[in-house]
Coordinates of C-alpha atoms and ligand atoms in Angstrom, one line a residue:
M1 CA -19.9 -3.9 -16.0
R2 CA -20.9 -6.8 -17.7
V3 CA -18.1 -8.7 -18.4
N4 CA -15.5 -9.0 -15.6
I5 CA -11.8 -9.4 -16.9
K6 CA -10.3 -8.8 -13.9
S7 CA -11.4 -12.7 -12.5
P8 CA -9.2 -15.2 -13.7
E9 CA -12.2 -17.5 -14.9
V10 CA -15.0 -16.5 -17.2
E11 CA -18.4 -16.8 -15.8
I12 CA -20.1 -19.7 -17.4
R13 CA -22.9 -19.1 -19.8
E14 CA -25.6 -21.1 -17.7
R15 CA -25.2 -17.9 -15.0
R16 CA -24.2 -15.1 -17.2
L17 CA -26.8 -15.6 -20.3
G18 CA -28.8 -17.9 -18.6
S19 CA -28.3 -20.3 -21.6
I20 CA -30.0 -23.7 -22.0
T21 CA -29.7 -27.0 -23.5
G22 CA -33.3 -28.6 -23.2
F23 CA -36.4 -27.5 -24.8
Y24 CA -39.0 -28.5 -27.4
G25 CA -41.8 -26.4 -28.8
S26 CA -42.2 -23.8 -31.2
A27 CA -39.3 -21.1 -32.0
S28 CA -42.0 -18.2 -30.9
E29 CA -42.4 -19.8 -27.5
L30 CA -38.5 -20.1 -27.0
C31 CA -38.5 -16.4 -27.8
N32 CA -41.3 -15.3 -25.6
K33 CA -40.1 -17.4 -22.7
S34 CA -36.5 -15.6 -23.2
K35 CA -37.9 -12.3 -23.1
S36 CA -40.3 -12.8 -20.1
G37 CA -37.4 -14.4 -17.8
K38 CA -39.3 -17.6 -17.9
L39 CA -37.1 -20.0 -19.6
C40 CA -35.9 -22.7 -17.7
D41 CA -33.8 -25.2 -18.8
R42 CA -35.5 -29.0 -19.4
M43 CA -33.3 -31.0 -18.0
H44 CA -32.4 -34.3 -20.0
S45 CA -33.1 -37.7 -17.8
F46 CA -31.2 -39.5 -20.5
S47 CA -27.9 -38.4 -22.1
Q48 CA -26.3 -39.9 -24.9
C49 CA -23.3 -37.6 -25.4
L50 CA -22.0 -33.9 -24.6
G51 CA -19.3 -31.8 -26.2
C52 CA -16.5 -30.3 -23.9
S53 CA -16.0 -26.6 -23.2
S54 CA -12.2 -27.4 -23.5
G55 CA -12.5 -28.3 -27.2
N56 CA -14.2 -25.3 -27.8
A57 CA -11.4 -23.0 -26.3
L58 CA -9.0 -25.3 -28.2
C59 CA -10.5 -24.4 -31.6
Q60 CA -9.9 -20.8 -31.3
L61 CA -6.5 -20.8 -29.3
A62 CA -4.7 -23.7 -31.3
L63 CA -4.9 -21.9 -34.5
I64 CA -3.1 -18.9 -33.3
Q65 CA 0.4 -19.2 -35.1
D66 CA 2.7 -18.4 -32.6
A67 CA 1.7 -19.6 -29.5
V68 CA 1.5 -22.7 -27.7
V69 CA -1.4 -24.4 -26.3
I70 CA -0.8 -26.7 -23.3
N71 CA -3.8 -29.0 -22.3
H72 CA -3.6 -29.7 -18.2
A73 CA -5.0 -32.9 -18.3
P74 CA -4.9 -36.6 -18.6
L75 CA -4.0 -37.7 -22.1
G76 CA -7.6 -38.6 -23.1
C77 CA -8.6 -34.9 -23.0
S78 CA -6.3 -34.1 -25.5
A79 CA -7.7 -36.5 -28.1
D80 CA -9.0 -33.2 -30.7
F81 CA -5.5 -32.2 -30.7
S82 CA -5.2 -34.1 -34.0
D83 CA -9.1 -32.4 -35.6
F84 CA -7.4 -29.1 -35.0
N85 CA -3.7 -29.8 -36.1
F86 CA -5.6 -31.1 -39.4
I87 CA -7.6 -27.8 -39.7
N88 CA -4.7 -26.1 -38.8
T89 CA -2.7 -27.5 -41.9
V90 CA -5.4 -27.7 -44.4
E91 CA -6.9 -24.0 -43.5
R92 CA -3.4 -22.4 -43.6
Q93 CA -3.4 -23.1 -47.1
A94 CA -6.6 -21.9 -47.7
R95 CA -5.6 -18.7 -46.4
N96 CA -1.9 -18.8 -48.2
I97 CA -0.4 -19.0 -44.7
P98 CA 3.0 -21.5 -44.7
V99 CA 1.8 -24.8 -43.5
A100 CA 2.9 -25.7 -39.9
N101 CA 1.7 -27.8 -36.9
A102 CA -0.1 -26.8 -34.2
N103 CA 2.2 -26.3 -31.2
L104 CA 0.3 -28.6 -28.7
L105 CA 1.3 -30.3 -25.5
S106 CA -0.5 -32.0 -22.9
T107 CA 0.6 -32.5 -19.1
N108 CA -0.5 -36.1 -19.1
L109 CA -2.1 -36.1 -15.8
N110 CA -2.0 -39.6 -14.3
E111 CA -3.5 -41.7 -11.2
E112 CA -0.4 -40.2 -9.2
D113 CA -0.5 -36.5 -10.2
T114 CA -4.5 -36.5 -9.2
I115 CA -3.4 -37.8 -5.8
Y116 CA 0.0 -35.5 -5.2
G117 CA -1.2 -32.7 -7.6
G118 CA 0.3 -31.7 -10.9
G119 CA 2.0 -28.6 -10.5
Q120 CA 5.2 -29.4 -10.9
K121 CA 4.1 -31.3 -14.4
L122 CA 2.8 -28.0 -15.4
E123 CA 5.8 -26.1 -14.4
S124 CA 8.3 -28.5 -16.6
T125 CA 5.6 -28.7 -19.5
I126 CA 5.8 -24.8 -19.9
E127 CA 9.5 -24.9 -19.5
E128 CA 9.7 -27.6 -22.7
A129 CA 6.7 -25.4 -24.2
Y130 CA 9.3 -22.3 -24.0
Y131 CA 12.4 -24.1 -25.2
R132 CA 11.1 -26.0 -27.8
F133 CA 8.7 -23.7 -29.7
K134 CA 10.1 -19.9 -28.7
P135 CA 6.4 -19.3 -28.6
N136 CA 5.0 -15.5 -28.1
A137 CA 2.5 -16.8 -25.8
I138 CA 1.3 -20.0 -23.7
F139 CA -2.3 -20.5 -23.2
I140 CA -3.0 -23.5 -20.5
T141 CA -6.4 -25.0 -20.6
T142 CA -7.7 -26.7 -18.0
S143 CA -9.6 -30.2 -17.5
C144 CA -11.7 -31.8 -14.9
A145 CA -8.9 -33.7 -13.6
S146 CA -7.0 -30.3 -13.0
G147 CA -10.2 -28.5 -11.8
I148 CA -11.4 -31.5 -9.3
I149 CA -7.7 -31.9 -7.8
G150 CA -7.3 -27.8 -7.3
D151 CA -4.4 -27.3 -9.2
D152 CA -3.3 -23.6 -8.7
V153 CA -3.1 -23.2 -12.4
D154 CA -3.3 -19.3 -12.4
T155 CA -0.4 -18.8 -10.0
I156 CA 2.1 -21.3 -12.0
A157 CA 0.8 -19.4 -14.8
Q158 CA 1.7 -15.7 -13.2
E159 CA 5.1 -17.1 -12.2
A160 CA 6.1 -19.0 -15.5
E161 CA 5.0 -15.5 -17.0
N162 CA 7.3 -13.3 -14.8
K163 CA 10.2 -16.2 -15.7
F164 CA 10.1 -16.3 -19.3
N165 CA 9.1 -12.9 -19.8
I166 CA 6.2 -13.8 -22.6
P167 CA 2.4 -14.2 -21.7
V168 CA 1.5 -17.2 -20.1
V169 CA -2.3 -17.3 -19.7
Y170 CA -5.0 -19.6 -17.6
V171 CA -8.1 -20.9 -19.5
S172 CA -10.4 -22.3 -17.4
C173 CA -12.5 -24.7 -19.3
E174 CA -13.0 -27.7 -17.3
G175 CA -15.8 -29.6 -18.6
F176 CA -17.5 -30.2 -15.6
R177 CA -17.9 -26.5 -15.2
S178 CA -20.7 -25.8 -17.7
K179 CA -23.1 -27.7 -19.7
I180 CA -23.1 -25.3 -22.2
W181 CA -20.2 -26.3 -24.5
T182 CA -19.6 -23.0 -26.3
T183 CA -18.7 -21.4 -22.8
G184 CA -14.9 -22.6 -23.8
F185 CA -15.0 -19.9 -26.6
D186 CA -15.8 -17.3 -23.9
A187 CA -13.1 -18.8 -21.5
A188 CA -10.6 -18.5 -24.7
Y189 CA -11.5 -15.0 -25.3
H190 CA -11.5 -14.2 -21.6
A191 CA -7.7 -15.5 -21.7
I192 CA -7.0 -13.2 -24.7
I193 CA -8.6 -10.0 -23.8
R194 CA -7.4 -10.4 -20.1
K195 CA -3.9 -11.1 -20.8
I196 CA -3.0 -10.3 -24.5
V197 CA -4.9 -7.6 -25.9
K198 CA -3.4 -4.0 -25.1
P199 CA -5.1 -0.7 -25.1
P200 CA -5.1 1.0 -28.5
I201 CA -1.8 3.3 -29.4
K202 CA -3.5 4.3 -32.7
K203 CA -6.9 3.6 -34.1
M204 CA -7.1 2.2 -37.2
K205 CA -10.1 3.7 -38.8
D206 CA -10.7 1.0 -41.9
M207 CA -9.5 -2.2 -39.8
V208 CA -12.5 -4.4 -38.9
N209 CA -12.3 -7.5 -36.3
V210 CA -14.0 -10.5 -37.7
I211 CA -14.5 -13.2 -35.2
N212 CA -14.8 -16.5 -37.1
F213 CA -13.6 -19.9 -37.2
W214 CA -11.6 -21.1 -40.4
G215 CA -14.1 -20.3 -43.3
T216 CA -13.0 -18.8 -46.5
D217 CA -11.6 -15.7 -46.7
I218 CA -14.9 -13.9 -48.0
F219 CA -14.2 -10.5 -46.7
T220 CA -11.3 -9.2 -48.2
D221 CA -12.9 -8.8 -51.5
L222 CA -16.5 -7.7 -49.7
F223 CA -14.9 -5.4 -47.4
G224 CA -12.3 -4.3 -50.1
R225 CA -15.4 -2.9 -51.6
I226 CA -16.4 -0.6 -49.2
G227 CA -12.9 0.5 -48.3
L228 CA -12.2 -1.6 -45.1
T229 CA -9.8 -4.4 -44.4
P230 CA -10.9 -7.4 -42.3
N231 CA -8.6 -8.4 -39.8
Y232 CA -9.4 -12.3 -39.0
I233 CA -9.6 -13.2 -35.5
V234 CA -8.8 -15.6 -33.8
P235 CA -7.8 -18.5 -35.9
F236 CA -4.5 -17.7 -38.0
S237 CA -3.9 -14.8 -36.3
T238 CA -0.7 -13.9 -34.2
I239 CA -0.1 -12.6 -30.7
D240 CA 1.0 -9.4 -32.4
Q241 CA -2.4 -9.1 -34.2
L242 CA -4.2 -10.2 -31.3
Q243 CA -2.4 -7.3 -29.1
K244 CA -3.9 -4.9 -31.4
I245 CA -7.3 -5.6 -31.9
S246 CA -8.6 -2.8 -29.4
E247 CA -7.0 -0.3 -32.3
A248 CA -10.1 -1.3 -34.9
A249 CA -12.8 0.4 -36.1
A250 CA -15.7 -2.2 -35.2
T251 CA -16.3 -5.5 -34.7
V252 CA -18.2 -8.2 -36.5
Q253 CA -18.7 -11.8 -36.2
I254 CA -20.1 -14.5 -38.3
C255 CA -21.8 -15.8 -35.3
P256 CA -23.1 -14.2 -31.9
T257 CA -22.9 -17.5 -30.5
L258 CA -19.2 -18.0 -31.2
G259 CA -18.4 -14.0 -30.6
T260 CA -20.9 -12.7 -28.1
Y261 CA -18.4 -12.5 -25.2
L262 CA -15.0 -11.0 -26.9
A263 CA -17.2 -8.3 -29.2
A264 CA -18.5 -7.5 -26.1
S265 CA -15.5 -6.9 -24.0
L266 CA -13.6 -5.2 -26.8
E267 CA -16.6 -2.7 -26.5
Q268 CA -16.6 -2.4 -22.7
E269 CA -13.2 -2.3 -22.3
Y270 CA -11.7 -0.4 -25.6
G271 CA -14.5 1.3 -27.0
V272 CA -14.7 -0.9 -30.5
P273 CA -18.0 -0.7 -31.3
E274 CA -19.7 -4.1 -32.2
V275 CA -22.2 -4.5 -35.0
K276 CA -25.0 -5.3 -33.0
T277 CA -27.6 -7.0 -35.5
P278 CA -28.7 -10.5 -36.7
P279 CA -25.9 -12.4 -38.6
A280 CA -25.3 -11.6 -41.8
Y281 CA -27.4 -14.4 -43.6
G282 CA -30.6 -14.4 -45.5
I283 CA -31.3 -11.0 -47.4
E284 CA -32.5 -8.9 -44.3
G285 CA -29.8 -9.8 -42.1
T286 CA -27.1 -9.2 -44.7
D287 CA -28.9 -5.7 -45.0
A288 CA -28.8 -5.0 -41.6
W289 CA -25.5 -6.3 -41.0
F290 CA -23.8 -4.3 -43.5
R291 CA -25.9 -0.9 -43.0
E292 CA -24.6 -0.9 -39.3
L293 CA -20.9 -1.4 -40.1
G294 CA -21.4 1.3 -42.4
R295 CA -23.1 3.4 -40.2
I296 CA -20.2 2.6 -37.6
T297 CA -17.1 3.1 -40.2
G298 CA -18.6 6.1 -41.8
K299 CA -19.2 3.9 -45.0
E300 CA -22.9 4.7 -45.7
K301 CA -22.8 5.3 -49.1
E302 CA -20.0 2.8 -50.6
V303 CA -22.4 -0.2 -48.5
E304 CA -25.7 1.0 -50.4
E305 CA -23.9 0.7 -53.5
L306 CA -22.5 -2.5 -52.7
I307 CA -26.2 -3.7 -51.6
K308 CA -27.4 -2.6 -54.9
S309 CA -25.0 -4.1 -56.9
E310 CA -25.2 -7.6 -55.0
K311 CA -28.6 -7.8 -54.8
E312 CA -29.2 -7.0 -58.9
R313 CA -26.2 -9.7 -59.3
I314 CA -27.7 -12.4 -57.1
Y315 CA -31.8 -11.8 -58.2
P316 CA -32.0 -13.4 -61.4
E317 CA -30.4 -16.6 -60.0
L318 CA -31.9 -16.4 -56.6
E319 CA -35.5 -16.6 -59.0
R320 CA -34.4 -19.4 -60.8
L321 CA -33.5 -21.4 -57.3
R322 CA -36.8 -20.3 -55.7
E323 CA -38.6 -21.9 -58.3
K324 CA -36.6 -25.2 -58.6
L325 CA -37.0 -25.7 -54.5
K326 CA -40.4 -24.7 -54.2
G327 CA -42.2 -27.0 -52.0
K328 CA -38.9 -28.8 -50.5
R329 CA -39.3 -29.2 -46.7
V330 CA -35.9 -29.0 -45.0
Y331 CA -34.8 -30.2 -41.2
I332 CA -31.5 -28.6 -39.6
T333 CA -29.3 -29.1 -36.7
A334 CA -26.4 -26.7 -35.8
G335 CA -25.3 -24.9 -33.4
A336 CA -27.6 -21.8 -31.6
A337 CA -27.1 -18.6 -33.8
H338 CA -25.4 -20.4 -37.0
G339 CA -28.6 -22.7 -36.8
H340 CA -30.8 -19.7 -36.9
S341 CA -28.7 -18.3 -39.8
I342 CA -28.9 -21.4 -41.8
M343 CA -32.9 -20.7 -41.6
Y344 CA -32.7 -17.7 -42.6
I345 CA -31.1 -18.6 -45.9
L346 CA -33.2 -21.7 -46.6
R347 CA -36.2 -19.4 -46.1
D348 CA -35.4 -16.8 -48.4
L349 CA -34.9 -19.5 -50.9
G350 CA -38.6 -20.2 -50.4
V351 CA -37.8 -23.7 -48.7
E352 CA -40.1 -24.9 -45.8
I353 CA -38.3 -25.4 -42.5
V354 CA -40.2 -28.3 -40.9
G355 CA -38.1 -28.7 -37.5
A356 CA -34.7 -27.9 -36.4
S357 CA -32.8 -29.6 -33.2
I358 CA -30.3 -26.7 -32.2
F359 CA -27.4 -27.6 -29.7
H360 CA -28.3 -24.5 -26.8
H361 CA -30.0 -21.8 -26.7
D362 CA -28.8 -18.2 -25.6
P363 CA -31.8 -16.0 -24.3
C364 CA -29.5 -13.1 -24.7
Y365 CA -26.2 -11.9 -25.6
D366 CA -23.4 -10.3 -23.6
N367 CA -24.3 -6.9 -25.5
R368 CA -27.6 -7.2 -23.9
D369 CA -29.2 -5.7 -27.1
D370 CA -32.3 -7.1 -28.6
K371 CA -31.7 -6.0 -32.1
G372 CA -29.0 -8.6 -32.7
K373 CA -31.2 -11.7 -31.5
S374 CA -30.9 -14.2 -34.2
L375 CA -33.9 -16.6 -33.2
D376 CA -36.1 -13.5 -32.7
H377 CA -35.0 -12.0 -36.3
L378 CA -36.1 -15.7 -37.4
V379 CA -39.4 -15.5 -36.1
K380 CA -40.2 -12.2 -37.0
T381 CA -38.8 -11.9 -40.8
Y382 CA -39.7 -15.9 -41.6
G383 CA -42.4 -16.9 -39.2
D384 CA -42.6 -19.6 -36.2
I385 CA -40.9 -23.1 -36.7
K386 CA -42.9 -25.4 -34.8
H387 CA -41.0 -28.2 -34.2
F388 CA -38.1 -26.5 -32.0
N389 CA -35.7 -28.4 -30.3
V390 CA -33.2 -27.0 -28.4
C391 CA -31.0 -30.7 -27.8
N392 CA -27.1 -30.7 -26.9
K393 CA -26.2 -33.1 -30.1
Q394 CA -28.4 -36.0 -28.4
S395 CA -28.7 -38.3 -31.4
Y396 CA -31.5 -40.0 -30.2
E397 CA -33.7 -37.1 -30.2
L398 CA -32.7 -36.2 -33.5
I399 CA -33.4 -39.4 -35.2
N400 CA -36.7 -39.2 -33.7
S401 CA -37.9 -35.9 -35.3
L402 CA -36.1 -36.8 -38.5
N403 CA -38.2 -40.1 -38.6
R404 CA -41.3 -38.1 -37.8
L405 CA -41.2 -35.3 -39.9
K406 CA -39.5 -36.7 -42.7
P407 CA -37.9 -34.1 -44.6
D408 CA -36.7 -33.8 -48.1
I409 CA -33.3 -32.7 -47.1
F410 CA -31.5 -32.6 -43.9
V411 CA -29.0 -30.1 -43.2
A412 CA -26.2 -30.6 -40.5
R413 CA -23.5 -28.4 -39.2
H414 CA -21.3 -30.8 -37.2
G415 CA -20.3 -34.2 -39.0
G416 CA -21.7 -36.6 -36.1
M417 CA -25.1 -35.6 -36.5
A418 CA -25.1 -35.7 -40.4
I419 CA -25.0 -39.6 -40.6
W420 CA -28.4 -40.0 -39.1
G421 CA -30.2 -38.2 -42.2
A422 CA -28.0 -40.5 -44.7
K423 CA -29.0 -43.6 -42.3
L424 CA -32.8 -42.7 -42.9
G425 CA -32.4 -42.2 -46.4
I426 CA -32.9 -38.8 -46.3
P427 CA -30.7 -36.7 -48.8
T428 CA -28.1 -34.9 -46.4
F429 CA -25.4 -32.5 -46.4
L430 CA -22.8 -31.5 -43.7
M431 CA -21.9 -27.5 -44.1
D432 CA -19.0 -26.9 -42.2
N433 CA -17.8 -23.4 -44.0
E434 CA -19.8 -21.0 -42.1
Q435 CA -18.7 -18.2 -44.7
F436 CA -20.3 -20.3 -47.4
G437 CA -24.0 -19.1 -46.6
L438 CA -22.7 -15.7 -45.5
G439 CA -23.9 -12.6 -47.5
Y440 CA -26.0 -12.4 -50.6
Q441 CA -23.8 -14.9 -52.6
G442 CA -24.4 -17.4 -49.7
L443 CA -28.3 -17.7 -50.9
L444 CA -26.8 -18.7 -54.1
N445 CA -24.4 -21.1 -52.5
Y446 CA -27.1 -23.0 -50.6
G447 CA -29.4 -22.9 -53.2
N448 CA -27.2 -24.4 -55.7
K449 CA -26.1 -27.1 -53.0
V450 CA -29.3 -28.5 -52.3
L451 CA -30.1 -28.5 -55.3
D452 CA -27.2 -31.0 -55.8
V453 CA -27.8 -33.2 -52.8
L454 CA -31.5 -33.6 -54.2
E455 CA -30.1 -34.8 -57.7
T456 CA -28.1 -38.1 -55.9
P457 CA -31.1 -39.5 -54.2
E458 CA -29.9 -43.1 -55.1
F459 CA -26.9 -42.6 -52.9
I460 CA -28.6 -41.9 -49.8
K461 CA -31.1 -44.8 -50.4
N462 CA -28.4 -47.2 -50.8
I463 CA -26.9 -46.2 -47.8
A464 CA -30.4 -46.7 -46.1
A465 CA -30.9 -49.8 -47.5
H466 CA -27.9 -51.4 -46.0
T467 CA -28.3 -49.7 -42.7
K468 CA -29.7 -51.5 -39.6
L469 CA -30.7 -48.8 -37.0
A470 CA -29.3 -48.9 -33.3
Y471 CA -32.6 -47.5 -32.3
T472 CA -35.9 -49.7 -31.5
D473 CA -39.3 -49.3 -32.7
W474 CA -40.3 -48.6 -29.4
W475 CA -37.9 -45.4 -29.1
I476 CA -38.8 -44.3 -32.8
N477 CA -42.6 -44.3 -31.6
Q478 CA -42.2 -42.0 -28.2
K479 CA -42.2 -38.2 -28.3
P480 CA -39.0 -37.0 -28.9
D481 CA -39.0 -34.5 -25.7
T482 CA -40.0 -38.4 -23.7
F483 CA -36.6 -37.7 -22.0
L484 CA -37.0 -34.0 -21.2
E485 CA -38.1 -33.3 -17.7
V486 CA -41.3 -31.3 -17.0
N487 CA -40.4 -27.9 -15.5
K488 CA -43.0 -26.8 -13.0
H489 CA -41.6 -23.5 -12.6
E490 CA -42.2 -22.2 -16.2
Ligands
SF4_21 S1 -11.9 -31.8 -19.6 FE1 -13.6 -33.1 -18.9 S2 -15.3 -33.1 -20.2 FE2 -13.5 -32.7 -21.2 S3 -12.5 -34.2 -22.4 FE3 -11.5 -33.9 -20.1 S4 -12.7 -35.4 -19.0 FE4 -14.1 -35.1 -20.9

């Protein structure tokens, strides 16, 4: 059994999957080391910033329509409440869901609580959450402070659950537990699979779970054409909907970095088959993804028709885009599997990938199936990437690489990273809608976006002309991996 849903805490990615945050070399070298079991994390001897698992857990749980999330933490750990409330209100409109605030509370742990314990504060916050919001479930996300003082959050949650007769769920996502902040996704899903999902009553042969963020709804149309219905999880779902995800015919995910744990858990615990292919980006990935979904759901014929008609539709414009983009060089920074997916798209558009800074690397996924390994698919299908950096959002490494490789365009998946391209005068765009590049249409979307950005170089040049970089010439002339320690065991 790979996923242990009996344990109150999820096992962190470093231990479960052997994930790392420090590597510099080629993509093929990283694939080979991952396969041979010789992959060691190169520690950063200097670190500028890090993400926190708590934010990744919150980004899934905060958007459940009828739940409350309590962050059992000092108030500073809840700084991201405003981000997720903003996403919640804006993206609800995009999905035609009535606009409402996210239901988020903090226990506001202070110095005194770190001495005497925060248990009573948590109990009264649960009570406040229950009476104020009348939710169908309460999730309690933890923090470094609550972890260090050792509050027994699981027991408090269980007692509250008995008292209020709704699921009250402990989500273990203390920032210090894992260097891989995507462990926070796993913590949220562990909580859902452990305490929310119920055994299936009736299998829904046309319903497909889609593990995603909050991107555009493209699956209602795509799946509708092959006789399937998407069940978007977890953002914007309800507790009732989550209780029934065990009844789906299959689970797909827009990105295995996000959904690996939930998809594997649903298959292991309830027999919901996971589509185990590379993500549905670029032509080959999309072909494989849809064909596997068709095989699992008995929709092979419909899928072949969809693939044929989509390809016929996009190819003339794809050829036009390839012609215009010939010779262009791009650098990418993004989370792991989604970063690989963006590279599939750009390679299919005929663009050269000069390098990438990818936030972490999972040498395998929870399903332990090799077919779906996203980096392997990249190297096998599109060739090697010479300058491949696994870099947990260290801006100093990114800016060094960008300056050396001087791409024509820089694509970033996270806001804080995009600004460095602009400061160096490199046409840059930020793409936070992961559905934008998905499927066959995604190739056209990206191709046109790249062309648009390349057509307005003056804007970026002006930004660069008025920017004084925070980095000295000394750093710019070092190698990008100067602060990555060398592993003697590899
Ligand atoms: S949980 Fe820890 S790492 Fe995360 S925001 Fe709070 S103090 Fe920072």
